Every structure is written in structure tokens, then in C-alpha cells.
Coordinates of C-alpha atoms and ligand atoms in Angstrom, one line a residue:
X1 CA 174.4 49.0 -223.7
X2 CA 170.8 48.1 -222.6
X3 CA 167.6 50.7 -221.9
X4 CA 163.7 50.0 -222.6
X5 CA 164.3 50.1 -225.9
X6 CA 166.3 47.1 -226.3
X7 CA 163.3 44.3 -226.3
X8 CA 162.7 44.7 -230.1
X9 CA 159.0 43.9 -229.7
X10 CA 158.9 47.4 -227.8
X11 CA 160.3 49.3 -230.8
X12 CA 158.7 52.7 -231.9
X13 CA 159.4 51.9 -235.5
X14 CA 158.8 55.8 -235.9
X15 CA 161.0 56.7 -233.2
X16 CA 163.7 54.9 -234.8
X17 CA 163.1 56.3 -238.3
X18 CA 163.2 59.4 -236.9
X19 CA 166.7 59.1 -235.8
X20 CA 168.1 57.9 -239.2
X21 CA 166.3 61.1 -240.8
X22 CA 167.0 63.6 -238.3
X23 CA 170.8 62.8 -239.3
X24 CA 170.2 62.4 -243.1
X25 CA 168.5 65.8 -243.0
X26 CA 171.2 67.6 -240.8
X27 CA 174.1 65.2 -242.3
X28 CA 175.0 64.0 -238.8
X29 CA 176.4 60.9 -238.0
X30 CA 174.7 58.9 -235.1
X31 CA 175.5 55.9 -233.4
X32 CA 174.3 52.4 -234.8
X33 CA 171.2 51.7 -233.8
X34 CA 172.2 48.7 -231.2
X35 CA 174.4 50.8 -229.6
X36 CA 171.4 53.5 -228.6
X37 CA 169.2 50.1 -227.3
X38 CA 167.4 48.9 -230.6
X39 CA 168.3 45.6 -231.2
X40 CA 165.9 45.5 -234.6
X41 CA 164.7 42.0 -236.8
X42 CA 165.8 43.0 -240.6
X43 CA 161.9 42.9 -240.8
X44 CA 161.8 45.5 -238.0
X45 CA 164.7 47.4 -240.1
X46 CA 162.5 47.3 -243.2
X47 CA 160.1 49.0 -241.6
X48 CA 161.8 51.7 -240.4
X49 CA 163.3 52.1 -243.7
X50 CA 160.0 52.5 -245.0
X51 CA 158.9 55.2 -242.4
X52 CA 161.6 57.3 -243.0
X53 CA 161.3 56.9 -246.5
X54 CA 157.6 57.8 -245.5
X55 CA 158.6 60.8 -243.8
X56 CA 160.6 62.2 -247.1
X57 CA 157.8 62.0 -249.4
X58 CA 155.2 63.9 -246.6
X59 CA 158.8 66.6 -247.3
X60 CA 157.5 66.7 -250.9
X61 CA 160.5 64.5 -252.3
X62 CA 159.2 61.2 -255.1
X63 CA 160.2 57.6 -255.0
X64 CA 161.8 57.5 -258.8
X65 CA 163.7 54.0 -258.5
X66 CA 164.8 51.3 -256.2
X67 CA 169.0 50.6 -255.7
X68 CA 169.9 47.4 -254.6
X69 CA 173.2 46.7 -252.2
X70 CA 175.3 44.1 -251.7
X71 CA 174.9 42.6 -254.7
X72 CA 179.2 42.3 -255.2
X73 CA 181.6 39.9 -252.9
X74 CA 183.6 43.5 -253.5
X75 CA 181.3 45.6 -251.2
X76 CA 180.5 42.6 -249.0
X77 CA 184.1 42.5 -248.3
X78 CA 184.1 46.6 -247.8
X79 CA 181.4 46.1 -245.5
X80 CA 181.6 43.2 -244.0
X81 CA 177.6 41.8 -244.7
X82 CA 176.4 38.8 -246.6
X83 CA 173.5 39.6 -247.6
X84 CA 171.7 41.5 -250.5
X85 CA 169.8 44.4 -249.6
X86 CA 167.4 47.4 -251.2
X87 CA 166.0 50.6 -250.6
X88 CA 164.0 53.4 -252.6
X89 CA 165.5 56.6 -254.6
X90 CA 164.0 59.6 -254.2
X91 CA 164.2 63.0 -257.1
X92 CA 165.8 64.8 -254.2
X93 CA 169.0 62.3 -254.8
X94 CA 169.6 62.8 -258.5
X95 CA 172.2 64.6 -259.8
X96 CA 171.8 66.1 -263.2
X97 CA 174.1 64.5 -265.8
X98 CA 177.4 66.1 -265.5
X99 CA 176.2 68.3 -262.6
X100 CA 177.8 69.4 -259.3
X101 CA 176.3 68.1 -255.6
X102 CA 176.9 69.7 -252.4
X103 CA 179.8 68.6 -250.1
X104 CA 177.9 70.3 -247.3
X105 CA 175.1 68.1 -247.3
X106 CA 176.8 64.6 -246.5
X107 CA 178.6 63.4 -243.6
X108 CA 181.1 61.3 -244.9
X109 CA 180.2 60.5 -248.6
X110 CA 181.3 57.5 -251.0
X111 CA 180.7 57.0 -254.6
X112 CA 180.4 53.9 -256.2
X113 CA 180.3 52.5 -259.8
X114 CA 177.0 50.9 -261.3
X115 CA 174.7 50.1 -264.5
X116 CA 171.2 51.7 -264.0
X117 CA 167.8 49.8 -265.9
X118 CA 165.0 52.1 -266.6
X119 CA 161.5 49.9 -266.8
X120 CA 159.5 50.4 -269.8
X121 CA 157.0 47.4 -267.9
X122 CA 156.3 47.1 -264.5
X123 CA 157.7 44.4 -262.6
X124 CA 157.4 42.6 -259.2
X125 CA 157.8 38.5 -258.0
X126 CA 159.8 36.0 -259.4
X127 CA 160.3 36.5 -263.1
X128 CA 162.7 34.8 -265.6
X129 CA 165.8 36.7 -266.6
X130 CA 164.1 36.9 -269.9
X131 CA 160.8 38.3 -268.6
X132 CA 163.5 40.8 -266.8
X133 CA 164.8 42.2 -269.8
X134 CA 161.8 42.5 -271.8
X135 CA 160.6 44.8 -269.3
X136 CA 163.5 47.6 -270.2
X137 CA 163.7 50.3 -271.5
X138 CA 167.4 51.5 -271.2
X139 CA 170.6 51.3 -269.4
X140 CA 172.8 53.7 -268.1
X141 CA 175.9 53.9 -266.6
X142 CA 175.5 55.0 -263.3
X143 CA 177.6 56.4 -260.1
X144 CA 175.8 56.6 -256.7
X145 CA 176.8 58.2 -253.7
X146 CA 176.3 57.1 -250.4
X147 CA 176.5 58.3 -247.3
X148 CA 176.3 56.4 -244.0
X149 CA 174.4 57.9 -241.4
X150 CA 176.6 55.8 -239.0
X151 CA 179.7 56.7 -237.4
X152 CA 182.5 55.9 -239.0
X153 CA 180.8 54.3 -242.2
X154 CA 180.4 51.4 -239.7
X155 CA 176.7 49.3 -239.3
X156 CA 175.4 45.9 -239.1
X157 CA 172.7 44.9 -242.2
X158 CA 170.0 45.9 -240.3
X159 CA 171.5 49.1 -239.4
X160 CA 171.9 50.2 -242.8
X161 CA 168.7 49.0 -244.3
X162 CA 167.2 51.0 -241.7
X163 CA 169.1 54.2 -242.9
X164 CA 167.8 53.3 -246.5
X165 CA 170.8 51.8 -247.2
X166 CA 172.9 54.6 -247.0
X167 CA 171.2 55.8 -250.1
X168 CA 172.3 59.8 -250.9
X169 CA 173.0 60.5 -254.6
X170 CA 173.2 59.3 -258.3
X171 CA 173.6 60.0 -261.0
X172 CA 173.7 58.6 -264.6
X173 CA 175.3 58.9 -268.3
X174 CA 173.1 58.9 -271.7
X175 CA 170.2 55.8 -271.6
X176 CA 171.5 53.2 -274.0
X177 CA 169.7 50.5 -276.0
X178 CA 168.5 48.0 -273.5
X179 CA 169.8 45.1 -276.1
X180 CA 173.6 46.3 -275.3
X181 CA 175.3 43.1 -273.9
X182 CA 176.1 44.0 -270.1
X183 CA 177.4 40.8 -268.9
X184 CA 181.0 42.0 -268.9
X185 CA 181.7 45.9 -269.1
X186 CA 184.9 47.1 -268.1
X187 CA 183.9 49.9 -265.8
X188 CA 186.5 52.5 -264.9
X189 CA 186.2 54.9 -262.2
X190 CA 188.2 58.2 -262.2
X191 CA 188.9 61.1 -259.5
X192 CA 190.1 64.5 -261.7
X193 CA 190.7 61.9 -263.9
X194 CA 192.6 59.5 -262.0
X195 CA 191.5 55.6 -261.9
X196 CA 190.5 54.9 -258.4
X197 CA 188.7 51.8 -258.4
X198 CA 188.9 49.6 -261.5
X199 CA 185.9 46.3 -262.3
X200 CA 184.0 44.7 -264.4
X201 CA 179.7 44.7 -264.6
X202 CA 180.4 41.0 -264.5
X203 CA 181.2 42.0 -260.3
X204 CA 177.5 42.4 -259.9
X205 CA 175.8 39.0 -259.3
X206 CA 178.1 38.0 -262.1
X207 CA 175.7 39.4 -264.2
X208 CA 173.3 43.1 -263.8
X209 CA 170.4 41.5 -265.1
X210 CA 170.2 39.1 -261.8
X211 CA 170.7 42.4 -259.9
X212 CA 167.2 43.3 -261.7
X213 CA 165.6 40.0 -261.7
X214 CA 165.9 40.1 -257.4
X215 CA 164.7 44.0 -257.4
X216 CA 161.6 42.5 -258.8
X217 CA 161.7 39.4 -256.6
X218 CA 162.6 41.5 -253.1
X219 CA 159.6 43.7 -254.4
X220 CA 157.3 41.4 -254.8
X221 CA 157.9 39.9 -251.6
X222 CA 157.2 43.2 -249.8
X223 CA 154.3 43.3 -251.6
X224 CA 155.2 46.2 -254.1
X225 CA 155.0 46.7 -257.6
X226 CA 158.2 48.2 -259.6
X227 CA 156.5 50.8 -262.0
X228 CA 157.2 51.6 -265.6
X229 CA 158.8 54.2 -265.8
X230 CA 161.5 53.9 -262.4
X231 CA 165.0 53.4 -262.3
X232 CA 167.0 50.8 -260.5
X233 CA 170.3 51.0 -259.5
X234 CA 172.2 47.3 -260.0
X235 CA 174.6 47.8 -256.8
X236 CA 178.3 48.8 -257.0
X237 CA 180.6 46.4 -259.1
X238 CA 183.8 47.8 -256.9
X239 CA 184.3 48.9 -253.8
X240 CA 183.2 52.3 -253.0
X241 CA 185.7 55.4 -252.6
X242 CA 186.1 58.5 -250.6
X243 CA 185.0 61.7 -251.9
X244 CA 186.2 65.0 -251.2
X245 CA 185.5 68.6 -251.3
X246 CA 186.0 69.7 -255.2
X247 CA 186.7 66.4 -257.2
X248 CA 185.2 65.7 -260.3
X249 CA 184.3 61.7 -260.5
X250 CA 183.9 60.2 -263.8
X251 CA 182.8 56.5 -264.8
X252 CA 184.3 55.8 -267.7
X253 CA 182.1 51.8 -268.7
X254 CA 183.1 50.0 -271.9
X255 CA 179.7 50.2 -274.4
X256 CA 177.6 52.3 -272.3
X257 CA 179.9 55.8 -272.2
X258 CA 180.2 58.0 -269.0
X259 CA 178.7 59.2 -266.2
X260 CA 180.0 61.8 -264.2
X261 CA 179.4 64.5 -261.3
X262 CA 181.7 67.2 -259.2
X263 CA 181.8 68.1 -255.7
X264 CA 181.2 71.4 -254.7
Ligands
OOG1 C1 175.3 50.3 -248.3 C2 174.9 50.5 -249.7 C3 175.4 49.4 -250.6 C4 175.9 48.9 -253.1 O1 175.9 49.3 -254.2 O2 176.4 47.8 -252.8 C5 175.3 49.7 -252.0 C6 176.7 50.9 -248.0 O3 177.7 50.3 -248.5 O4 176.8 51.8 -247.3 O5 174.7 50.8 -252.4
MG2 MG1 175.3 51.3 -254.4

């Protein structure tokens, strides 16, 4: 399909975010975004992201964290990408520990399992893996929800980065000593106690400290500044599952305990 929109040196970035947040806010899917005429650069999709991000603060929600996606062959198989990518997480995503969320409020919602670092330092740019884990506080066992904007769960990179990476929910288990050897963690992941999608930390760049290592690097590049004090969110070490009205999801990961959430 072509209309004006479809040179992408004509694109309203705030036109576009606009889309992508209209259908976050009123959990409606939408087609991708080269399907309604935007044929956006990732650069293009960045900024978008950023806008609609932009648009949720101006709502009153804060930026608490960065997740980053992609980082598995797992969910690059789901998906069907090759490429890493990142986007911020609001306080309006959190889910208490142990705490319920909405089914009303997604459009098609997956949950995923990850580790979560919480930054005792700030970090941006290219820093060494040890620089990386000298600059955390804690980690967490994490599950995060997501929630395509996109018909049928279905996008190219750039049409997911522009919907801030699908980004929806989280939530996380009890912080644990930052020295606890992550390389490796058997990470279970139950529905009413039934294992649904079975991995290993070791899924996640083959090690969740590189996850961290290119938050910092993917910051610095877009010229931002990880604060002490934020969470990131490593990216799922399985593929992500369906949820469904009523379930109760638990992570169960080897040395770091459990997180876990219901659906309402
Ligand atoms: C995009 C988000 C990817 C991860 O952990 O890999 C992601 C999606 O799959 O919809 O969060
Ligand atoms: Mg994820």
C-alpha cells in the first residue's frame, strides 16, 4: 500500500507515535506501520519510540529502567528479527511482587522469563564486563509482559521499536546479591503451576551481564546516561507464552528464587 506518507523523509515522527500510543492506551491492535504508508529507518523508529515514550511521561508516568529485546536466538526465532533492540520502562508497568494485573488492559499479552540488574552506578558507552558489574546493585528474577500493539503479534524491527518494544508489564522476585553467579540459572516458568517454557540465563547473550554491558553501550550511543538507581530488564531467555484471563505465572530461577504475578 502507498499514500503520502510513505517517503520516510516526510514522516510526522509525532503522528506516528501517536498511533502506537492511541492503541497502547485503548489496548487496540493496529496495523504495522508499513502497512498504513510509513516505511520508517530504525533511526526514524527510535524516534518515535521516544515521542511516545515522551507522550507517557507529559501522562505523569516515570522512566524507572530500560528492557532490552532480542537478546536470545529463542525470541529471534519467535519473532523472526536479528537484531538486538531496547526501549524504556515506565512505574505505570510494574507489577507489585506477587501482585495481580489487569487482563482488560492488553490486547493480546505474553510473558516472558528474565534476570533484572538494578544500578547502584550510572552507566552509559562501552564499558568492560567488569566495569558492568561493579556498577550493580542487585538482581532479580524477573517476568515481563508484553503486549504487541500489532495485529496478530506480527511486526518488522522497526515496527516494534517504534511501539517501545512491545514493552507492557514486569515484574520482579526479592533483589539478590549482585555477586550471585548468573551465567547459567536454570529458569523455570510455570502457568497455575504448570511448566510452560523451560531455559537457562545462559539463553541470554550466553551470558546476562553482556545483556547489561550493550544496555550501556546502546545508551551511550543515543546519547543517554543509565542512572543509579534504574532497573534493566536482560531480555527473555525462552520464548514468550500466552497469557490468559485468571492464570497465575510463576518464575521459578535456580539461585535467585521466584517471581510471580496473576491475571485478573
Ligand atoms: C518484542 C520484545 C522482545 C525480549 O525480551 O526479547 C523482548 C516482542 O517480542 O514483542 O522483550
Ligand atoms: Mg522481554
Amino acid at each position: 500500500m502507498s499514500n503520502n506518507n510513505s517517503n520516510n523523509s516526510n514522516i510526522n515522527i509525532k503522528d506516528v507515535a501517536q498511533l502506537v500510543d492511541d492503541a497502547a492506551v485503548n489496548a487496540e491492535a493496529i496495523s504495522q506501520l508499513s502497512a498504513q504508508g510509513y516505511s520508517l529507518t530504525l533511526a526514524q523508529a527510535y524516534q518515535v519510540q521516544e515521542q511516545s515514550v515522551s507522550n507517557r511521561l507529559t501522562r505523569g508516568e516515570k522512566q524507572v529502567g530500560i528492557k532490552m529485546g532480542f537478546t536470545s536466538r529463542a525470541k529471534m526465532i519467535q519473532m523472526g528479527v536479528d537484531d538486538m533492540i531496547w526501549g524504556p520502562l515506565t512505574d505505570a508497568m510494574f507489577i507489585e511482587e506477587g501482585g495481580e494485573t489487569n487482563w482488560q488492559e492488553y490486547v493480546h499479552p505474553r510473558v516472558e522469563p528474565e534476570i533484572a540488574f538494578l544500578l547502584k552506578k550510572p552507566l552509559s558507552g562501552n564499558v568492560t564486563l567488569a566495569e558492568v558489574m561493579a556498577s550493580v546493585e542487585a538482581v532479580a528474577p524477573a517476568l515481563e509482559i508484553i503486549d504487541s500493539r500489532y495485529a496478530n503479534f506480527k511486526f518488522s524491527l522497526e515496527d516494534v521499536v517504534a511501539d517501545n518494544c512491545s514493552s507492557s508489564g514486569f515484574t520482579l522476585g526479592a533483589w539478590q546479591n549482585a555477586e550471585t553467579d548468573i551465567a547459567n540459572l536454570g529458569m523455570v516458568m510455570e502457568f497455575d503451576g504448570e511448566a510452560v517454557e523451560i531455559g537457562s540465563s545462559a539463553g541470554i547473550l550466553g551470558n546476562p551481564w553482556r545483556s547489561l554491558a550493550a544496555a550501556a553501550r546502546v545508551a551511550g550511543e543515543a546519547g543517554k546516561v543509565l542512572p543509579a538507581g534504574s532497573i534493566v530488564l536482560a531480555g527473555a531467555s525462552t520464548a514468550a507464552y500466552p497469557l490468559r484471563p485468571g492464570v497465575h505465572v510463576r518464575l521459578n530461577c535456580e539461585k535467585l528464587g521466584i517471581a510471580e504475578f496473576t491475571v485478573k
